Each structure stands twice: as structure tokens, then as C-alpha cells.
XYZ file of C-alpha atoms in Angstrom:
419
model
C 46.432 57.331 31.377
C 46.462 57.530 27.370
C 46.430 54.742 24.620
C 49.350 54.995 22.408
C 47.993 53.820 19.218
C 50.178 54.702 16.375
C 53.753 55.695 16.218
C 54.943 56.618 12.690
C 57.635 58.900 11.431
C 57.633 60.280 15.093
C 54.056 60.946 15.155
C 51.955 59.768 18.046
C 48.417 59.181 18.257
C 46.629 58.751 21.608
C 43.152 58.455 22.811
C 42.061 59.188 26.245
C 38.790 57.695 27.726
C 37.304 58.975 31.158
C 34.577 57.904 33.128
C 32.810 60.440 35.586
C 30.515 59.022 38.311
C 28.062 61.580 39.453
C 26.041 61.544 42.546
C 25.511 58.432 44.770
C 24.620 55.815 41.975
C 27.544 57.035 39.686
C 29.891 56.698 42.424
C 28.883 53.226 43.184
C 29.333 52.179 39.382
C 32.677 53.642 39.358
C 33.591 51.779 42.642
C 32.409 48.598 40.928
C 34.432 49.418 37.956
C 37.469 49.501 40.252
C 36.762 46.292 41.749
C 36.800 44.524 38.495
C 40.102 45.600 37.433
C 39.294 47.590 34.501
C 42.474 49.110 32.681
C 43.089 51.744 30.163
C 40.426 54.514 31.342
C 40.752 57.214 34.007
C 37.995 57.127 36.665
C 36.892 59.981 38.747
C 33.748 60.608 40.912
C 31.802 63.913 41.790
C 29.094 64.128 44.417
C 27.533 66.857 46.601
C 27.647 64.441 49.371
C 31.051 64.763 51.212
C 30.611 61.390 53.236
C 29.734 59.527 49.995
C 33.149 60.884 48.490
C 35.267 59.610 51.557
C 33.763 56.409 51.169
C 34.795 56.199 47.405
C 37.580 53.940 46.158
C 38.199 56.332 43.502
C 41.358 58.523 44.165
C 39.892 61.351 41.785
C 37.103 63.135 43.641
C 35.371 66.202 43.058
C 33.090 67.898 45.837
C 30.392 69.761 44.054
C 29.269 73.116 45.352
C 31.081 73.394 48.744
C 29.648 76.672 49.390
C 26.051 75.575 47.862
C 25.445 72.530 49.681
C 28.396 72.513 52.389
C 29.100 68.758 51.556
C 25.528 67.732 52.780
C 24.006 66.540 49.054
C 21.125 67.789 47.483
C 17.936 66.539 49.226
C 16.627 65.343 45.983
C 16.454 68.856 44.401
C 17.814 68.951 40.699
C 18.010 72.710 40.850
C 20.429 72.570 43.820
C 22.571 69.849 42.008
C 22.706 72.273 38.993
C 23.988 75.270 41.146
C 26.632 73.006 42.792
C 27.807 71.879 39.401
C 28.130 75.355 38.154
C 30.169 76.301 41.302
C 32.562 73.574 40.635
C 32.433 73.774 36.766
C 36.084 74.914 36.198
C 37.429 71.973 38.519
C 35.308 69.645 36.248
C 36.504 71.092 33.095
C 40.170 70.931 34.266
C 39.704 67.207 35.081
C 38.001 66.433 31.868
C 39.211 68.605 29.214
C 42.395 66.220 28.072
C 39.899 63.469 27.459
C 38.700 62.404 23.832
C 35.931 60.458 25.169
C 33.849 60.627 28.541
C 31.217 58.456 29.845
C 28.783 60.040 32.456
C 27.533 57.531 34.700
C 24.484 58.581 37.182
C 21.223 57.618 38.636
C 18.517 59.915 37.623
C 15.653 61.398 39.812
C 17.768 62.659 42.691
C 19.375 65.911 43.143
C 23.008 65.433 41.961
C 22.888 63.245 39.213
C 19.707 64.616 37.587
C 20.920 68.375 38.198
C 24.595 68.191 37.315
C 24.719 65.695 34.532
C 23.292 67.939 31.888
C 25.789 70.744 33.005
C 28.705 68.378 32.854
C 27.662 67.460 29.464
C 27.278 70.774 28.187
C 30.656 71.835 29.377
C 32.115 68.674 27.483
C 30.388 69.859 24.348
C 31.967 73.340 24.834
C 35.325 71.982 25.353
C 37.552 71.320 22.213
C 40.311 68.981 21.791
C 42.267 69.030 18.683
C 39.430 70.965 16.816
C 36.895 68.621 17.770
C 34.079 68.413 20.768
C 34.703 65.582 23.518
C 32.777 62.418 22.608
C 30.378 62.029 25.451
C 28.175 59.107 26.456
C 25.570 58.616 29.081
C 24.641 55.874 30.973
C 21.991 56.485 33.442
C 19.344 54.543 35.518
C 15.743 55.233 35.959
C 14.363 55.055 39.683
C 12.163 51.934 40.777
C 8.423 52.337 40.673
C 8.284 52.472 44.661
C 10.560 55.328 44.583
C 7.249 57.324 43.807
C 5.866 59.330 40.557
C 7.696 62.498 41.666
C 11.260 61.162 41.597
C 10.100 59.337 37.976
C 9.112 62.756 36.800
C 12.659 64.192 37.750
C 14.427 61.575 36.027
C 12.394 61.782 32.561
C 13.078 65.590 32.714
C 16.802 65.142 33.615
C 17.031 62.502 30.884
C 15.561 64.707 28.308
C 17.653 67.538 29.315
C 20.821 65.400 28.907
C 19.930 63.871 25.729
C 20.409 67.506 24.239
C 24.104 67.667 25.514
C 25.324 64.215 24.873
C 26.295 62.354 21.710
C 24.356 59.106 22.848
C 22.531 57.887 26.013
C 22.163 54.340 27.261
C 19.126 54.241 29.766
C 18.478 51.553 32.362
C 15.217 51.276 33.826
C 15.864 49.903 37.720
C 12.356 48.108 37.183
C 13.981 45.808 34.653
C 16.219 44.625 37.631
C 13.412 43.463 39.501
C 12.865 40.451 36.834
C 16.439 39.496 37.600
C 15.851 38.044 41.001
C 14.134 35.430 43.175
C 12.239 36.371 45.986
C 15.071 36.985 48.361
C 17.428 38.155 46.022
C 20.015 40.621 47.274
C 19.532 44.133 46.195
C 23.423 44.501 45.960
C 23.427 41.722 43.274
C 20.847 43.536 41.392
C 22.858 46.651 41.339
C 25.839 44.761 40.433
C 24.024 43.633 36.976
C 23.282 47.193 36.255
C 26.593 48.647 36.865
C 27.882 45.806 34.488
C 26.294 47.622 31.749
C 28.558 50.487 32.046
C 31.582 48.197 32.533
C 30.729 46.433 29.439
C 30.253 49.563 27.457
C 33.578 51.171 28.754
C 35.232 47.947 28.274
C 33.784 47.281 24.780
C 34.947 50.750 23.479
C 38.339 50.778 25.082
C 38.957 47.319 23.428
C 38.008 48.417 20.230
C 40.342 51.327 20.159
C 43.427 49.589 21.816
C 43.522 46.210 20.043
C 45.062 46.134 16.528
C 43.118 43.726 14.100
C 43.435 42.493 10.920
C 40.504 44.590 10.010
C 41.060 47.500 12.221
C 38.631 49.870 13.904
C 39.923 53.281 14.972
C 38.539 56.098 17.237
C 37.014 58.034 14.139
C 34.918 55.322 13.136
C 33.659 55.175 16.801
C 33.276 59.074 16.973
C 31.197 58.750 13.545
C 28.926 56.195 14.782
C 28.523 57.419 18.468
C 27.816 61.079 17.209
C 24.426 59.921 16.092
C 21.950 61.432 18.706
C 19.547 59.274 20.350
C 19.575 56.097 22.438
C 22.596 53.782 22.113
C 23.391 50.013 22.661
C 27.058 49.096 23.421
C 27.209 45.333 23.869
C 29.901 42.838 24.529
C 29.411 39.193 24.906
C 31.424 36.080 24.599
C 29.880 32.386 23.421
C 31.140 28.922 22.217
C 29.737 26.158 20.696
C 27.309 25.690 17.448
C 26.560 28.765 15.719
C 28.676 30.843 18.251
C 29.241 33.863 16.210
C 25.710 34.370 15.457
C 24.347 33.496 18.835
C 27.032 35.483 20.546
C 26.018 38.585 18.567
C 22.451 38.246 19.376
C 23.445 37.928 23.081
C 25.379 41.203 22.636
C 22.435 43.245 21.632
C 19.709 41.724 23.687
C 20.421 43.208 27.517
C 17.070 42.360 29.287
C 18.161 45.725 31.608
C 18.138 48.351 28.646
C 15.197 50.683 28.187
C 15.606 50.029 24.448
C 17.484 46.777 23.145
C 15.695 46.994 20.055
C 18.274 48.033 17.179
C 15.883 48.273 14.357
C 16.345 51.457 12.801
C 19.857 52.439 14.149
C 21.459 54.979 11.982
C 25.287 53.908 13.221
C 26.609 50.504 13.571
C 30.182 48.993 14.820
C 30.713 45.109 15.254
C 33.785 43.677 16.044
C 34.493 39.916 16.190
C 37.477 38.489 17.994
C 38.307 34.833 17.706
C 40.728 32.321 16.836
C 42.308 31.861 13.315
C 39.895 28.949 12.803
C 37.029 31.645 12.724
C 35.173 30.891 9.509
C 34.062 33.192 6.499
C 30.522 31.841 6.741
C 30.062 32.270 10.604
C 31.045 35.864 10.635
C 29.170 37.014 7.383
C 26.005 35.268 8.886
C 26.435 37.255 11.954
C 27.242 40.445 10.380
C 24.337 40.223 7.852
C 21.953 39.596 10.724
C 23.130 42.818 12.174
C 22.723 44.592 9.163
C 19.143 43.456 8.480
C 18.097 45.382 11.685
C 19.384 48.671 11.173
C 18.502 51.365 8.622
C 19.562 50.461 5.136
C 21.716 53.654 4.893
C 23.359 53.380 8.348
C 26.917 54.031 8.677
C 28.488 50.561 9.184
C 31.828 49.891 10.288
C 33.517 46.355 11.357
C 36.637 44.891 12.697
C 38.279 41.582 13.145
C 40.857 40.201 15.790
C 42.461 36.881 15.610
C 43.689 35.600 19.154
C 44.112 32.069 19.145
C 44.026 32.028 22.993
C 40.449 32.245 22.432
C 40.236 28.758 21.761
C 36.703 27.990 20.741
C 35.271 30.957 22.224
C 34.327 34.174 20.154
C 33.842 37.639 21.593
C 31.521 40.120 19.716
C 31.096 43.936 20.462
C 28.331 45.648 18.850
C 27.690 49.618 19.002
C 24.366 50.518 17.676
C 23.327 54.473 17.714
C 20.610 56.805 16.566
C 17.660 54.701 17.720
C 15.311 57.512 18.379
C 12.617 59.329 16.014
C 12.689 57.698 12.798
C 14.764 54.669 14.353
C 13.246 51.843 16.325
C 9.656 52.853 16.484
C 9.475 53.681 12.945
C 11.137 50.172 11.753
C 8.737 47.915 13.760
C 6.273 48.064 10.887
C 8.997 46.550 8.501
C 8.407 42.803 7.942
C 11.812 41.120 8.169
C 10.792 37.870 9.964
C 11.061 39.565 13.460
C 14.773 38.764 13.905
C 14.596 40.198 17.417
C 11.971 37.426 18.634
C 14.670 35.627 20.509
C 15.190 38.648 22.764
C 13.789 37.370 26.340
C 13.100 38.852 29.571
C 15.596 38.651 32.148
C 15.934 35.442 34.194
C 17.464 34.998 37.621
C 20.420 32.898 36.484
C 21.634 36.114 34.568
C 22.808 37.079 37.899
C 25.384 34.209 37.597
C 26.989 35.922 34.591
C 30.853 36.524 35.016
C 32.721 39.999 34.881
C 35.677 38.998 33.167
C 38.546 41.329 32.213
C 41.150 40.194 29.974
C 44.489 40.521 31.542
C 47.000 43.052 29.902
C 49.809 41.671 27.965
C 48.001 38.595 26.225
C 49.327 38.234 22.776
C 47.305 38.552 19.872
C 48.120 35.627 17.231
C 49.942 36.787 14.295
C 49.868 34.300 11.693
C 52.260 34.571 8.533
C 50.319 35.756 5.563
C 51.187 36.224 1.750
C 50.814 40.015 2.125
C 50.831 42.732 4.243
C 48.016 42.543 7.073
C 44.972 44.792 6.480
C 44.979 47.968 8.771
C 42.509 50.750 8.986
C 40.060 49.302 6.686
C 36.677 49.837 8.517
C 33.930 49.850 5.558
C 30.544 48.827 4.945
C 29.550 45.342 4.463
C 28.145 44.220 1.169
C 27.058 40.758 1.116
C 26.758 38.125 -1.720
C 24.623 34.707 -1.153
C 26.274 32.644 1.365
C 28.582 30.018 0.089
C 27.966 26.413 1.698
C 31.331 25.887 2.398
C 33.018 27.158 5.347
C 36.462 28.712 4.910
C 38.939 29.878 7.665
C 39.219 33.536 7.519
C 43.006 33.447 7.653
C 42.824 31.598 4.189
C 41.043 34.468 2.756
C 43.492 37.231 3.601
C 45.602 36.329 0.341
C 45.872 37.516 -2.958
C 43.884 40.330 -4.613
C 44.996 43.820 -5.168
C 42.059 46.035 -4.248
C 43.008 46.895 -0.857
C 40.421 49.432 -0.438
C 37.929 46.698 -0.184
C 38.625 44.003 2.566
C 40.056 40.855 1.254
C 37.251 38.792 3.300
C 34.375 40.181 1.276
C 36.276 40.387 -2.180
C 37.010 36.552 -2.071
C 33.295 36.010 -1.139
C 32.768 36.298 -4.890
C 35.170 33.917 -6.120
C 34.653 30.287 -6.816
C 35.346 27.892 -4.090
C 37.424 25.069 -4.483
C 36.915 21.481 -3.240
């Protein structure tokens, strides 16, 4: 299914997002996305294990390498996974060629995911859609320590291969799941939390593309940021109460399950804020400045703002940070910025209670009357002045001024406050 984003003078622009679950772990992740009723994306699964495909809830299924494996899996052999994927590459290309963006989900260390994912990612890079390659993000897991060093070695090698063919990659070490549970926690609950990272990444991206805001983000903004190679974070969080915007922003970038949840040194940043029309200028700028102090000073930065009075006192924050390898996170740790990440914590058992919530389609976005045409397609860099002591409603700031190349929310930040 494609999103109809713009219809102007008979021209329609659409963005199509697909998720492919590869191997057993990838297939389970897609099953859990189906169970959570995610909308607006196309889902498919690919596996060398015919029995596992039969159990899938996904209607779009591809058996990889039927003559190579005869539907019996790869037995943990990545080279067999590669050969199986190469046999079925035409079918995979046909299924994915009309996508603008593809998420690849898999567990690394076995045969199918480790062997097939780099082949799929390479094929996506070679495919062209409207003179551009397909934007590709991988979300993969590393094995538990008790699965042995051989499996971990295969996983690390597979991830390195995959990195060279995807735009961004999100890595979840299964070891971090163990810190979530009590002694008798169910394994299924742990895996659900890992799958939630994929769910939130896909939902966060699809929401950014499909929900029109007063400060609007579009697919090209995301493409530019996600094209920075290396590890990425795509975080989505909700919160309310005192300092809700800042605290929710911190929550969005502090997943205890990610291999690297430190966005210091990121080369690309997208931040989107959704809240009621009572959302204040000071709250938003405080949160945005917090993020900008973490990333590289020259980072490509885009932001968006959506008013939705159905949110009540709640706020939703989506953060996409990319390019955190090499000169990124490691190099920036020596920079003294007061350690703004000191509140990132280890996982706790109560994290298992976090709700999976998907907003129902068709909810009305608040559209208050303004004195001028609402701002659209003005994703831009933040430039900050010293924060003013008086809180002001953001809707009050969308008035006056003529330079619409610079967002009103920030233009008015330099004006004297009344009252």
C-alpha cells in the first residue's frame, strides 16, 4: 500500500515502505508487527525453512533457495543462506522493487539471516526507483552469549558485510534482554521487547512521512539523514507531566536494548514533536537544544511539529539519529558537555510493562485558525537564542513575520515578549 502525500495540479507523490523479515527471528518480528496492527507498511517474510513459513501470519512469503535447501533450512551455515538467497533473488527483487524504503529485520549468527541479508541489501542498492536507490535500514540482533563464540563470530562478520550495503543499521545484542527480566521471566516477553524496537522504528518513520504538520517533514529529509552510513537510532516515546517534552525526548534516545544508544557525534538528526496546541515554545526548544548539543555541530538537522489536541497533556517525540560510527560516538566522548547522557540507565524489569500502542487511523489532527497560511515543508536547522523565561503557546507564535524561509517559531524567539 502506498501513502498519498501530495496532490497538486494532478500530480501525486507517494512513498512506499516495506518490511522484510528474513529467517526465523525476522519472521517472528513481522508476526509481532502484524499482531500489533501496524498500518501503512507492506510486510513480507523470506526463509529457507518451509515449515517456519507455513506458520507465518504474513500473507507475503518467499521460500529462499528451494533447490538449494529444499525447504529444510541452512543449519547455521551462512554460505548456504547466501546461495539460497541468490537462487531466489529475482523473486525478492520483484517483491521489493516498487518500494521507496525497506526495513530488513533478522537475527544474525545463524544461516539464513546472516547469509541472505547482505545479498538482499546489495540487490536493493542496485535497484533504482525514480533515479534513486531504495533507502534501506537493517534492524538486526546479535545472539545470546550462551549460544557460543562461533555463532557470535558469524553474527559479527555478517553485520560487517551488511553495513557495507545498507544506509543505516540498528543492532540489538540479545544479551541486553537478560537485564530486563526477573529470574522466571518468560523468554517470549523478552523477545517481544526486542521486536518492539523494530515496531517503533517502522511506526516512527511511517508517522513522520504520513502525518502533515505545521512544520512538515518529508521523505527527502529522512532520506538525507538516513543516508549517513553507520549505526542509527530511531526512537519513539510518549510522556506527560512536568518537563514532559525534554523527558520524553531523553526517553526516545535511551533504549536499553540498543548496542549503541549514544547519539553523541551523530551526523544526521531528525526530531519530530507531536502535542496539543498548548505545547509551549520553551518546552520544545529546550528539548531540541538538548539533542543538538549531543550531535556533531555540523550535523544535518531537520525538525517537525504536529498539533493534535487529542493528545491532551501527552506529548510524542520521534528522534532519528544516524552516522554514529567512526568519527561519531567514540570520538565525541572526550568532549566535555556536562555528560548530557548521564541519565541513560540500564534496563529494568518494569520495562517489560511498557505498552505497545498504535494510534488508530482516521484520528483528526487539530487545525486551529491562524492569521496566515500554515507552514509546510520547512524542515530546517535549529538556531537557538538564549531561552526566554516566559512560556508561550506555539500556536501564538505562528503569526506575523514575512520571511517564511525561516520558521516562525524561531523567528519570533528573538522578539521581545509581552506581559
